[in-house]
Tab-separated table of C-alpha atoms in Angstrom:
chain	number	residue	atom	x	y	z
A	1	MET	CA	-0.931	4.443	-1.960
A	2	SER	CA	1.173	4.851	-3.645
A	3	GLU	CA	20.332	0.078	-4.049
A	4	ARG	CA	21.265	-2.069	-8.661
A	5	ASP	CA	20.510	-4.372	-7.221
A	6	SER	CA	22.674	-5.742	-4.928
A	7	GLY	CA	21.144	-5.697	-1.640
A	8	SER	CA	21.691	-2.138	-2.525
A	9	SER	CA	18.031	-0.012	-1.536
A	10	GLY	CA	16.640	2.328	-3.431
A	11	ARG	CA	12.412	3.992	-3.598
A	12	ALA	CA	9.250	1.986	-5.223
A	13	ARG	CA	6.450	4.670	-5.655
A	14	ALA	CA	3.183	2.262	-6.280
A	15	THR	CA	0.928	4.457	-9.037
A	16	THR	CA	-3.036	4.291	-10.677
A	17	GLN	CA	-1.277	4.286	-13.383
A	18	PRO	CA	2.765	3.052	-14.849
A	19	THR	CA	4.661	6.230	-15.570
A	20	ALA	CA	7.708	6.166	-17.451
A	21	ARG	CA	10.475	7.163	-15.511
A	22	ALA	CA	14.255	7.686	-15.038
A	23	SER	CA	15.697	5.813	-13.136
A	24	PHE	CA	19.984	5.212	-11.860
A	25	GLY	CA	19.834	1.980	-10.134
A	26	ALA	CA	17.755	0.747	-8.024
A	27	PHE	CA	15.102	3.957	-7.200
A	28	VAL	CA	12.954	5.258	-9.140
A	29	ARG	CA	13.265	9.099	-10.571
A	30	LYS	CA	11.356	11.742	-9.298
A	31	PRO	CA	10.971	14.843	-10.363
A	32	VAL	CA	13.003	17.203	-7.428
A	33	GLU	CA	15.736	18.731	-6.940
A	34	ARG	CA	17.491	18.267	-3.965
A	35	PRO	CA	20.256	21.433	-2.946
A	36	VAL	CA	23.906	21.083	-2.842
A	37	ALA	CA	24.687	19.595	0.697
A	38	ASN	CA	27.168	20.555	3.046
A	39	ALA	CA	27.745	18.806	6.603
A	40	GLU	CA	29.072	21.184	9.338
A	41	LYS	CA	32.683	20.150	9.824
A	42	ALA	CA	33.642	17.551	11.753
A	43	PRO	CA	35.690	18.100	15.198
A	44	ALA	CA	38.728	17.800	14.580
A	45	ALA	CA	39.461	14.302	17.064
A	46	GLN	CA	36.625	12.962	14.606
A	47	GLU	CA	38.570	12.067	11.253
A	48	MET	CA	39.106	8.924	8.873
A	49	CYS	CA	39.037	5.064	11.159
A	50	ALA	CA	39.700	2.030	10.761
A	51	GLU	CA	36.745	-0.216	12.231
A	52	SER	CA	35.642	-3.841	11.644
A	53	ALA	CA	33.061	-6.334	11.687
A	54	GLN	CA	32.285	-5.733	15.381
A	55	SER	CA	32.117	-1.727	14.885
A	56	TRP	CA	30.133	-2.194	11.201
A	57	PRO	CA	27.014	-0.907	12.092
A	58	ASP	CA	23.886	-3.386	11.537
A	59	ASP	CA	22.094	-1.181	8.911
A	60	ALA	CA	24.702	0.284	6.529
A	61	VAL	CA	23.613	0.152	3.778
A	62	GLU	CA	25.665	0.138	0.516
A	63	VAL	CA	25.219	2.981	-2.028
A	64	GLY	CA	27.949	3.548	-4.102
A	65	ALA	CA	31.570	3.227	-4.866
A	66	ILE	CA	34.431	5.521	-4.755
A	67	VAL	CA	35.514	5.405	-8.685
A	68	ASP	CA	37.956	8.437	-8.691
A	69	ALA	CA	40.364	11.305	-7.268
A	70	TYR	CA	38.063	14.136	-7.775
A	71	GLY	CA	40.501	17.802	-8.236
A	72	LEU	CA	42.511	18.144	-5.711
A	73	LYS	CA	42.004	18.995	-2.051
A	74	GLY	CA	41.280	15.869	-0.814
A	75	TRP	CA	37.316	14.922	-3.015
A	76	VAL	CA	36.730	12.032	-4.556
A	77	LYS	CA	34.255	11.090	-6.886
A	78	VAL	CA	31.366	8.322	-6.294
A	79	ALA	CA	29.285	5.958	-8.664
A	80	ALA	CA	25.795	6.203	-6.578
A	81	HIS	CA	23.711	2.538	-7.276
A	82	ALA	CA	20.443	5.306	-7.110
A	83	ASP	CA	20.746	9.433	-8.054
A	84	ALA	CA	20.240	12.453	-5.878
A	85	GLY	CA	16.598	12.314	-5.400
A	86	GLN	CA	15.791	8.769	-5.489
A	87	GLY	CA	17.364	6.905	-2.000
A	88	GLY	CA	21.226	8.353	-4.065
A	89	ASP	CA	20.648	11.715	-1.584
A	90	ALA	CA	21.827	10.000	1.090
A	91	LEU	CA	25.442	10.020	0.460
A	92	LEU	CA	24.098	13.273	0.711
A	93	SER	CA	22.439	14.362	4.043
A	94	ALA	CA	24.716	11.153	6.236
A	95	LYS	CA	26.762	12.803	8.255
A	96	ARG	CA	29.222	10.005	8.175
A	97	TRP	CA	29.331	7.293	5.698
A	98	TRP	CA	31.566	4.280	5.628
A	99	LEU	CA	33.121	2.257	3.421
A	100	GLU	CA	34.502	-0.967	2.230
A	101	ASN	CA	36.748	-2.348	0.210
A	102	GLY	CA	38.138	-6.425	0.558
A	103	ARG	CA	38.703	-7.351	3.764
A	104	GLU	CA	39.622	-3.528	5.021
A	105	ARG	CA	37.165	-1.220	6.384
A	106	LYS	CA	37.042	1.867	8.486
A	107	SER	CA	34.800	5.384	8.684
A	108	ALA	CA	35.368	9.147	7.813
A	109	PRO	CA	33.407	11.710	8.874
A	110	ARG	CA	31.989	13.860	5.462
A	111	LEU	CA	31.928	17.055	5.350
A	112	GLN	CA	30.274	17.897	1.643
A	113	SER	CA	28.857	16.305	-0.886
A	114	LYS	CA	27.496	17.533	-4.358
A	115	VAL	CA	25.668	16.130	-7.281
A	116	HIS	CA	27.841	16.402	-9.919
A	117	GLY	CA	26.484	15.687	-13.370
A	118	ASP	CA	25.251	12.167	-12.659
A	119	SER	CA	27.844	11.135	-9.659
A	120	ILE	CA	27.953	13.012	-6.361
A	121	VAL	CA	31.396	14.123	-5.953
A	122	ALA	CA	32.878	14.023	-1.908
A	123	HIS	CA	35.355	15.503	0.557
A	124	LEU	CA	35.796	13.449	3.755
A	125	ALA	CA	37.551	14.441	6.374
A	126	GLY	CA	41.210	11.992	6.260
A	127	THR	CA	41.416	13.112	2.850
A	128	ALA	CA	43.720	16.671	2.292
A	129	ASP	CA	45.068	15.720	-0.943
A	130	ARG	CA	44.495	14.197	-4.043
A	131	ASP	CA	46.666	11.077	-3.372
A	132	ALA	CA	44.514	9.727	-0.563
A	133	ALA	CA	41.150	11.022	-2.194
A	134	PHE	CA	42.815	8.786	-5.546
A	135	ALA	CA	43.767	5.592	-2.970
A	136	LEU	CA	40.038	5.307	-1.850
A	137	ARG	CA	39.158	3.821	-5.168
A	138	GLY	CA	37.470	1.112	-5.511
A	139	TYR	CA	35.846	0.936	-2.161
A	140	ARG	CA	32.315	0.707	-2.052
A	141	VAL	CA	30.625	3.248	0.297
A	142	TYR	CA	27.571	2.544	2.872
A	143	VAL	CA	25.225	4.709	4.900
A	144	ARG	CA	23.430	4.217	7.780
A	145	ARG	CA	19.557	2.513	7.171
A	146	SER	CA	18.480	5.329	9.806
A	147	ASP	CA	20.453	7.866	8.229
A	148	PHE	CA	17.892	7.734	4.976
A	149	PRO	CA	15.938	10.420	4.198
A	150	ALA	CA	12.360	10.307	4.957
A	151	LEU	CA	10.416	9.339	2.484
A	152	ASN	CA	6.028	10.285	1.722
A	153	ALA	CA	3.732	8.224	2.436
A	154	ASP	CA	3.610	6.238	-0.513
A	155	GLU	CA	7.136	5.627	-1.963
A	156	TYR	CA	9.129	2.426	-0.266
A	157	TYR	CA	13.074	2.056	-0.807
A	158	TRP	CA	14.285	-1.637	-1.838
A	159	VAL	CA	15.806	-2.630	0.289
A	160	ASP	CA	12.992	-2.195	3.109
A	161	LEU	CA	10.523	-4.449	0.524
A	162	LEU	CA	13.576	-6.923	-0.068
A	163	GLY	CA	12.501	-10.358	2.291
A	164	LEU	CA	8.422	-8.740	1.958
A	165	ASP	CA	5.554	-11.930	1.322
A	166	VAL	CA	2.870	-12.575	-1.218
A	167	VAL	CA	0.438	-12.977	-0.960
A	168	ASN	CA	-2.851	-12.291	-3.298
A	169	GLU	CA	-6.731	-10.694	-2.333
A	170	ALA	CA	-7.050	-14.336	-1.292
A	171	GLY	CA	-4.989	-15.590	0.600
A	172	VAL	CA	-2.595	-17.201	-1.418
A	173	GLU	CA	1.216	-17.136	-0.849
A	174	LEU	CA	2.955	-16.206	-3.507
A	175	GLY	CA	7.042	-16.204	-2.404
A	176	LYS	CA	8.895	-13.685	-0.553
A	177	VAL	CA	10.465	-9.991	-3.246
A	178	ALA	CA	13.339	-11.862	-3.925
A	179	GLY	CA	14.666	-7.750	-6.050
A	180	LEU	CA	13.459	-4.918	-8.414
A	181	ILE	CA	13.542	-3.843	-11.800
A	182	ASN	CA	13.168	-0.694	-12.649
A	183	ASN	CA	12.278	-1.284	-16.931
A	184	GLY	CA	11.961	2.485	-17.031
A	185	ALA	CA	8.709	2.071	-17.124
A	186	GLN	CA	7.941	1.207	-13.037
A	187	SER	CA	9.458	-0.676	-10.682
A	188	VAL	CA	8.206	-4.567	-10.685
A	189	LEU	CA	8.817	-6.831	-8.014
A	190	ARG	CA	10.622	-10.406	-8.447
A	191	ILE	CA	9.205	-12.448	-6.266
A	192	GLU	CA	10.907	-15.647	-6.151
A	193	TYR	CA	9.009	-19.006	-4.842
A	194	PRO	CA	9.244	-23.384	-4.135
A	195	ALA	CA	8.660	-24.961	-7.367
A	196	THR	CA	8.978	-28.688	-8.745
A	197	GLY	CA	11.330	-28.237	-11.859
A	198	LYS	CA	10.008	-31.471	-14.816
A	199	ASP	CA	12.843	-33.317	-13.160
A	200	GLY	CA	10.574	-34.060	-9.936
A	201	GLN	CA	13.399	-31.834	-7.913
A	202	PRO	CA	12.722	-28.778	-5.226
A	203	VAL	CA	13.262	-25.761	-7.458
A	204	THR	CA	12.295	-21.471	-7.323
A	205	ASP	CA	10.715	-19.807	-10.003
A	206	GLU	CA	10.138	-16.383	-9.807
A	207	ARG	CA	7.211	-14.301	-10.206
A	208	LEU	CA	7.430	-10.566	-12.348
A	209	ILE	CA	4.702	-8.026	-10.318
A	210	PRO	CA	4.342	-4.491	-11.671
A	211	PHE	CA	4.584	-1.885	-8.496
A	212	VAL	CA	1.609	0.032	-9.505
A	213	GLY	CA	-1.482	-0.134	-7.802
A	214	VAL	CA	-4.182	-1.661	-9.754
A	215	TYR	CA	-1.670	-4.791	-8.430
A	216	VAL	CA	-0.004	-3.750	-5.912
A	217	LYS	CA	-3.093	-3.011	-3.371
A	218	THR	CA	-0.841	-2.961	0.936
A	219	VAL	CA	2.559	-2.775	1.769
A	220	ASP	CA	2.538	-3.991	5.604
A	221	GLN	CA	6.234	-3.626	5.967
A	222	ALA	CA	5.365	-4.410	10.205
A	223	ALA	CA	3.234	-6.852	8.861
A	224	LYS	CA	5.733	-7.634	6.159
A	225	LYS	CA	4.081	-8.311	3.909
A	226	ILE	CA	2.335	-7.409	0.596
A	227	VAL	CA	-1.436	-8.115	-0.717
A	228	VAL	CA	-1.632	-7.852	-4.425
A	229	ASP	CA	-3.665	-8.741	-6.820
A	230	TRP	CA	-2.221	-11.869	-8.932
A	231	GLU	CA	-3.417	-14.655	-9.839
A	232	ALA	CA	-1.011	-17.866	-8.395
A	233	ASP	CA	-1.418	-18.721	-11.975
A	234	TYR	CA	-0.643	-15.570	-14.127
């Protein structure tokens, strides 16, 4: 066995021992090269369109934000929450992007996208020139979870781990996954659990458990449970 944590997705691998990996956002770097992804040109009718809360997909996951225009032909520059190859490649493969800025929502077919330095640049339907692309600056970019690339059996997107119950091998409940942290060496589960404060009032406390094979024994997404080799008093 083996998203910046703001509800974004990420990829984590439980390894037999911690190994150093560079990372971007909420994803552990996996040493693999990804080719530039070019979607087929969308039909003319499939241009950028307005969306509402009702038409917004239930499985939309924030994966980046448009920070600038790129070039003169309508391309945008995206600061991705994860590097391509660690889950940010959803920006390279999803056929449609969902955009949100405040209360305004829209979506557009992705015509082309590619890695450019530490960001991703893309051409969306409906942005024919630099001015149109610049007008999208500040929009957060979402991709449907169903459009995320498939993972290996020992890899998990962070968004799929959030909310899972964590118990140890003795069956003691340790809390729920509230977030993940990348410390440069491995992913770390941030687990919240109810506790009592010094004033006797209920508070929320947290545990940090490295997401490595020596501690994480099983991840059962269907049962929404993670079993760890970890004591409650650690």
